[in-house]
Coordinates of C-alpha atoms in Angstrom, one line a residue:
X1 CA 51.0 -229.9 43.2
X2 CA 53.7 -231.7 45.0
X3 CA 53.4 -234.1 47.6
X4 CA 56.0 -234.8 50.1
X5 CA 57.0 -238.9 49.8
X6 CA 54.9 -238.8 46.6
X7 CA 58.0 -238.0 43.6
X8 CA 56.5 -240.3 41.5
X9 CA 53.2 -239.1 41.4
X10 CA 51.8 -239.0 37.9
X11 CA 49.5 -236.2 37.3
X12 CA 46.5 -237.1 34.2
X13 CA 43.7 -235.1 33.3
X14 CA 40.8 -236.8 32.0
X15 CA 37.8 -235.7 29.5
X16 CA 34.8 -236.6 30.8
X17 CA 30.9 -235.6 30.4
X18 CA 32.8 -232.4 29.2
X19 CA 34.5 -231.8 32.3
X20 CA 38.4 -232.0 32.5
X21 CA 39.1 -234.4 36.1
X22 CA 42.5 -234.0 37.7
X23 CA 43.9 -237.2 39.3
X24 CA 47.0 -238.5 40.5
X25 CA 48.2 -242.0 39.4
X26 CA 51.3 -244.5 40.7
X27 CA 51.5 -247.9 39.7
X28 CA 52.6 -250.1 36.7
X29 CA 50.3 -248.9 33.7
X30 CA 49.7 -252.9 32.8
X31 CA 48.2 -253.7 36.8
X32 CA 44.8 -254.3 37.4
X33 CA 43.2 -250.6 37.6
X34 CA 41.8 -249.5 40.9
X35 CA 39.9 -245.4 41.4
X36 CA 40.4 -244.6 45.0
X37 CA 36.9 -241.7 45.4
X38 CA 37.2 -239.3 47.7
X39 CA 34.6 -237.8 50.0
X40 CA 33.7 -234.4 51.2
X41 CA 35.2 -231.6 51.8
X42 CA 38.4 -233.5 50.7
X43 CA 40.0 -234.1 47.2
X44 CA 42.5 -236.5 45.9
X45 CA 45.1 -235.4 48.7
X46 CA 43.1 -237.7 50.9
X47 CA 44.3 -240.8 49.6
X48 CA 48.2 -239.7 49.9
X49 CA 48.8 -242.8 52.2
X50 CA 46.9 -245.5 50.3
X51 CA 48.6 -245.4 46.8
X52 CA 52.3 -245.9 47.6
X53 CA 51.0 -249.3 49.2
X54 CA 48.6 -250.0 46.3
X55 CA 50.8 -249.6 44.0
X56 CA 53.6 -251.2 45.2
X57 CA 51.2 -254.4 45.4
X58 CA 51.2 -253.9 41.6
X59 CA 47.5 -252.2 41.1
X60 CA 47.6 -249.1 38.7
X61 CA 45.7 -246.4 41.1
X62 CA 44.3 -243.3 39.9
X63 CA 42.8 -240.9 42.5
X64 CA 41.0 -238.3 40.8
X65 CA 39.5 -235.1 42.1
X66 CA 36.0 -235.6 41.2
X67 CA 34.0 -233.0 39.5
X68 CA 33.8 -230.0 41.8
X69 CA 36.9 -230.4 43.6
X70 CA 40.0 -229.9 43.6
X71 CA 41.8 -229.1 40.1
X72 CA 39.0 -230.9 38.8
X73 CA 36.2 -228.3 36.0
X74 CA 33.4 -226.8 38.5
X75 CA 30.3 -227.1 35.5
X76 CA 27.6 -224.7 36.9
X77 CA 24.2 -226.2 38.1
X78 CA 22.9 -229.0 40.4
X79 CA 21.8 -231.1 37.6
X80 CA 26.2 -231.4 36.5
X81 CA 26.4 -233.5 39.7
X82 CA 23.7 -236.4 39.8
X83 CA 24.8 -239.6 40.7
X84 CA 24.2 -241.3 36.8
X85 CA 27.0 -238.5 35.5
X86 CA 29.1 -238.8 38.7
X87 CA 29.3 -242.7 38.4
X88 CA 29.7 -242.2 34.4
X89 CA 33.1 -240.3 35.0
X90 CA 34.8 -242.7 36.5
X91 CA 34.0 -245.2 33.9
X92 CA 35.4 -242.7 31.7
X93 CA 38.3 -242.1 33.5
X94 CA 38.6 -246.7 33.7
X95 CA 38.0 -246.4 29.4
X96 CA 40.7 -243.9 29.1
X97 CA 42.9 -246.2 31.2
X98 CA 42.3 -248.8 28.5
X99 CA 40.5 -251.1 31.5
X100 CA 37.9 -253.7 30.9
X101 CA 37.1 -254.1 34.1
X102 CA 38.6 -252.3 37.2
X103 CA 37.7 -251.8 40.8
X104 CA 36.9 -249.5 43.1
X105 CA 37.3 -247.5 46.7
X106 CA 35.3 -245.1 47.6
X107 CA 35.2 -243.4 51.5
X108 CA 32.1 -240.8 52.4
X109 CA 30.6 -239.5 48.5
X110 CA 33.0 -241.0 47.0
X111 CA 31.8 -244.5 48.4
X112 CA 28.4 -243.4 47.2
X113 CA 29.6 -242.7 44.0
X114 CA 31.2 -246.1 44.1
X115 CA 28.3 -248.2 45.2
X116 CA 26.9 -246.6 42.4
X117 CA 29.0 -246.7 39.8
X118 CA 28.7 -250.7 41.0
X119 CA 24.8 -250.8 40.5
X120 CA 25.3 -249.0 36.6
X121 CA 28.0 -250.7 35.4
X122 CA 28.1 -254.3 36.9
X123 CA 30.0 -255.7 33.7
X124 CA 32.8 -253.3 34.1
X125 CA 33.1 -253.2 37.7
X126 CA 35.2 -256.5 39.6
X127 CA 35.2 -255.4 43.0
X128 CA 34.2 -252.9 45.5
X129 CA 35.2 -250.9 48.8
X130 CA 33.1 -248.5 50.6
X131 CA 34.4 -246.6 53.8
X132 CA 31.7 -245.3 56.0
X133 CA 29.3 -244.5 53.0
X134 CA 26.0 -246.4 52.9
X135 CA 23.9 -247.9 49.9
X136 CA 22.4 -244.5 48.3
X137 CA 18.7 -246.6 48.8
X138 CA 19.1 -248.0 51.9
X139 CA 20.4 -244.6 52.8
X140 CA 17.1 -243.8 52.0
X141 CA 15.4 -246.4 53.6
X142 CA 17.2 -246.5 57.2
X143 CA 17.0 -242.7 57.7
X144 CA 13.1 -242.7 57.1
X145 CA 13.0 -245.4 60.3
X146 CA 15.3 -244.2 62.3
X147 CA 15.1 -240.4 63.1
X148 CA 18.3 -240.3 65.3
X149 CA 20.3 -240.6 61.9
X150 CA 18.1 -238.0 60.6
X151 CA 19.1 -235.4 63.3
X152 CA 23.0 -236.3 62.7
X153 CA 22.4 -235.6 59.2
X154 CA 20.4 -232.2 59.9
X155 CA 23.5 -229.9 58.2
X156 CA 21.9 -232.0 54.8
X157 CA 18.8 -229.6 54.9
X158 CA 20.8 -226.3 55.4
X159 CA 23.0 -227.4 52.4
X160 CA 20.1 -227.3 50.4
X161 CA 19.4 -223.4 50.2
X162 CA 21.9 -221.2 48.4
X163 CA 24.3 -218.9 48.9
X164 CA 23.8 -218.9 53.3
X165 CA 25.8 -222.4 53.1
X166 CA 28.5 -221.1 50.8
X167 CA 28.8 -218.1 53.5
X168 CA 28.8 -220.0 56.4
X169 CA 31.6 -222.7 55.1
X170 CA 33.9 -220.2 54.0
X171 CA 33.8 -217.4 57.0
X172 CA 36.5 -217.4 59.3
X173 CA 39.0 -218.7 57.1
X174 CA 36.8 -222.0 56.7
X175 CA 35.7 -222.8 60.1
X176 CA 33.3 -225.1 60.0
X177 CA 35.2 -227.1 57.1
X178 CA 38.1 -226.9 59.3
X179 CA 35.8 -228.6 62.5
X180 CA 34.4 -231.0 60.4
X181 CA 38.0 -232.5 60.0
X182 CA 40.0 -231.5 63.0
X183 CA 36.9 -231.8 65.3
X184 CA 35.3 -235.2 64.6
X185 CA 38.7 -237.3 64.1
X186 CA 41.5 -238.2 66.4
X187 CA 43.4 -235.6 67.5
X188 CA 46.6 -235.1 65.5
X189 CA 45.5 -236.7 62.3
X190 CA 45.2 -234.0 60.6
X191 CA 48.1 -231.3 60.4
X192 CA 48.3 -228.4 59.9
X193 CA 49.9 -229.2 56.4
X194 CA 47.1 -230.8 55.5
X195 CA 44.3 -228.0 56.3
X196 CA 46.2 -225.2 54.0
X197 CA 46.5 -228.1 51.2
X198 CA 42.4 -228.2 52.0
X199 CA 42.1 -224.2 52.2
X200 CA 43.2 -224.0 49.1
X201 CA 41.3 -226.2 47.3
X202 CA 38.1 -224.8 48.9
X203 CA 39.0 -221.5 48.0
X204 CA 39.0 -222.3 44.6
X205 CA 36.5 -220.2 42.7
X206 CA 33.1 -222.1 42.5
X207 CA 34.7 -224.9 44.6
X208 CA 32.3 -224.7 47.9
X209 CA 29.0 -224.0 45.8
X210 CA 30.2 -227.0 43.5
X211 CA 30.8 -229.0 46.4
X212 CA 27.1 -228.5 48.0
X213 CA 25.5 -229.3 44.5
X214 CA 26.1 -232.5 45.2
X215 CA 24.0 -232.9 48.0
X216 CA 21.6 -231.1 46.7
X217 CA 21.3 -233.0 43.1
X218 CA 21.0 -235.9 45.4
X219 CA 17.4 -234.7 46.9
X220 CA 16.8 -235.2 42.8
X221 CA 18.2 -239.0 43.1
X222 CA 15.8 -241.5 41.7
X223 CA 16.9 -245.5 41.1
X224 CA 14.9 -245.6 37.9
X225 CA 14.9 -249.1 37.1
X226 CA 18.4 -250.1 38.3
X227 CA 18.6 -253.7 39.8
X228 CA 20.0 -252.7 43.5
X229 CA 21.5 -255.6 44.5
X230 CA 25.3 -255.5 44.0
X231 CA 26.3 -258.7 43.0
X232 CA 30.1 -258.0 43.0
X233 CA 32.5 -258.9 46.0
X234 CA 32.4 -256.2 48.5
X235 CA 33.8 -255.1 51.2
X236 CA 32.5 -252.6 53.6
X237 CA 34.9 -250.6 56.5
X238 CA 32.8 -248.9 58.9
X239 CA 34.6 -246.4 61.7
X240 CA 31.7 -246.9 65.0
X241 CA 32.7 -243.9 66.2
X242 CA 31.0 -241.8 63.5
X243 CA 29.0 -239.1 64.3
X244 CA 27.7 -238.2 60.9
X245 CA 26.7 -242.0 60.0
X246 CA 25.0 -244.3 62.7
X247 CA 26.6 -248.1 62.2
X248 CA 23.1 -249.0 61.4
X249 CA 23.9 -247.9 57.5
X250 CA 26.6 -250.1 57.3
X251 CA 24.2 -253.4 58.1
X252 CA 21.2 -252.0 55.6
X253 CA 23.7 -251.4 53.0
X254 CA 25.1 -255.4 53.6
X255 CA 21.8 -256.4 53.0
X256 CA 22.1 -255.1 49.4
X257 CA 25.1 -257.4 48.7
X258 CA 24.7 -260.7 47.7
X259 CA 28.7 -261.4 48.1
X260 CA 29.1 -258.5 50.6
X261 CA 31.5 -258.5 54.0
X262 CA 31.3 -256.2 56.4
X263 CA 34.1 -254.9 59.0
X264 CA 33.0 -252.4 61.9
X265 CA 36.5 -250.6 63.0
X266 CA 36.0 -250.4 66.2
X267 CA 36.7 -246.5 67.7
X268 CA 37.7 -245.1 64.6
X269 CA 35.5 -242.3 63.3
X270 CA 34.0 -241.0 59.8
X271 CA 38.0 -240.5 59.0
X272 CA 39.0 -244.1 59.5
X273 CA 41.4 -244.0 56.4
X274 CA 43.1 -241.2 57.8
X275 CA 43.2 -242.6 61.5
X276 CA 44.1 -246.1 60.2
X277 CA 46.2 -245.6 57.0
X278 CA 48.1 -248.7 57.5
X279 CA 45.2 -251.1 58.7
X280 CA 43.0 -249.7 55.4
X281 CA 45.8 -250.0 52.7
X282 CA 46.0 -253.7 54.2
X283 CA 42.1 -254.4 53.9
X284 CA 42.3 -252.8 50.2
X285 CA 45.5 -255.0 49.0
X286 CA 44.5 -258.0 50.9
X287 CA 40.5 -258.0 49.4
X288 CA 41.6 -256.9 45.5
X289 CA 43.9 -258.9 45.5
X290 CA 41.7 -262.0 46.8
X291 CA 40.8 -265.2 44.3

């Protein structure tokens, strides 16, 4: 895999939870490590903008297709995608990097994954980004008070049976995948280049039912007796024009930070880091590489 612009593109599989993770690195291998998580139905691609910038501000970036996606192993069974094993790759994939500590980005699941990976491993983790991708308790929490949220996330439910979701994603040479991208963000900002690079990494056998175990491990998600209070500096980029994620989530999830900032991009949507490339690589650079 190739990506125009992107020569220097380093391409590292990691071992982790006995699954082999694809990802894609740039940087000097001495900079401060930062994992750029992507969301669904994306994989690393998503990030193509961000790590030229990043690393030319002298981070080390890996963006990995996490377990499911992508070139990424597809281990059979809900239970392969809870949030503990989903946070503990990417600490193995910061370990194989040789990193003490290291920060991450994370936009939709992947900014789940990140708040979590934050609550689990506060000793490793320096700093975190989220991009439109609440708290995983106060996700809990807001959408049990406010049932307007729980009508945008209705498509959660229909993910949870199996085999009619897989059917429904993939007919019509992925439709509704297609919509979820093209339809909900400005027009334009995805090409047509990008939606075969997506095809094919849904068509992937065991991709799409790999994909939908992880929202349907997270009906399984418990706390357990994790403190939920991030106490590292974070920074939270919230599109308002979201129609999967009411702006709501963004202010519950602040209240979980004790050294949290929140900024609401005003009219972007759930895609803000593809709508604002330039404006997000900024935000990144500008609050890792803070005092």
């Amino acid at each position: 895999m190739t990506w125009t612009g992107h020569s220097d593109l380093q391409h590292i599989v990691f071992h982790a939870g006995g699954v082999d993770l694809h990802a894609v690195a740039a940087g000097p291998r001495d900079g401060p490590l930062v994992i750029l998580l992507h969301g669904f139905p994306e994989f690393c691609y998503g990030w193509r903008e961000h790590i030229a910038p990043l690393a030319e501000a002298g981070f080390r970036v890996v963006a990995p297709d996490q377990r499911g996606y992508g070139e990424s192993g597809k281990p059979e069974g809900v239970d392969a995608y809870g949030l503990d094993i989903l946070a503990a790759d990417v600490l193995a994939i910061a370990t194989a990097c040789g990193a003490q500590s290291f920060d991450v980005v994370g936009h939709d699941w992947g900014g789940i994954v990140a708040w979590w990976t934050a609550l689990k491993y506060p000793r490793r983790l320096r700093r975190l980004i989220v991009l439109n991708a609440p708290h995983p308790v106060a996700a809990r929490r807001y959408a049990k008070r406010h049932p307007r949220q729980m009508l945008r996330s209705w498509y959660i439910g229909l993910f949870q049976m199996r085999g009619l979701p897989e059917w429904l994603l993939s007919v019509g040479d992925f439709a509704l995948l297609r919509s979820a991208l093209r339809g909900t963000a400005f027009e334009g900002v995805f090409t047509d280049e990008d939606l075969r690079r997506y095809r094919e990494a849904w068509a992937v056998p065991g991709a799409l039912t790999a994909m939908l175990n992880w929202y349907r491990a997270f009906r399984l998600f418990r706390a357990g007796g994790v403190d939920l209070t991030v106490r590292q500096p974070t920074l939270i980029l919230w599109g308002d024009r979201d129609i999967y994620l009411e702006f709501g989530l963004a202010e519950a999830s602040l209240h979980f930070c004790e050294n949290g900032r929140l900024r609401r991009v005003e009219g972007a949507s759930h895609w803000l880091q593809h709508e604002g490339p330039e404006l997000v690589a900024e935000e990144i650079v500008g609050f890792l590489g803070a005092e």
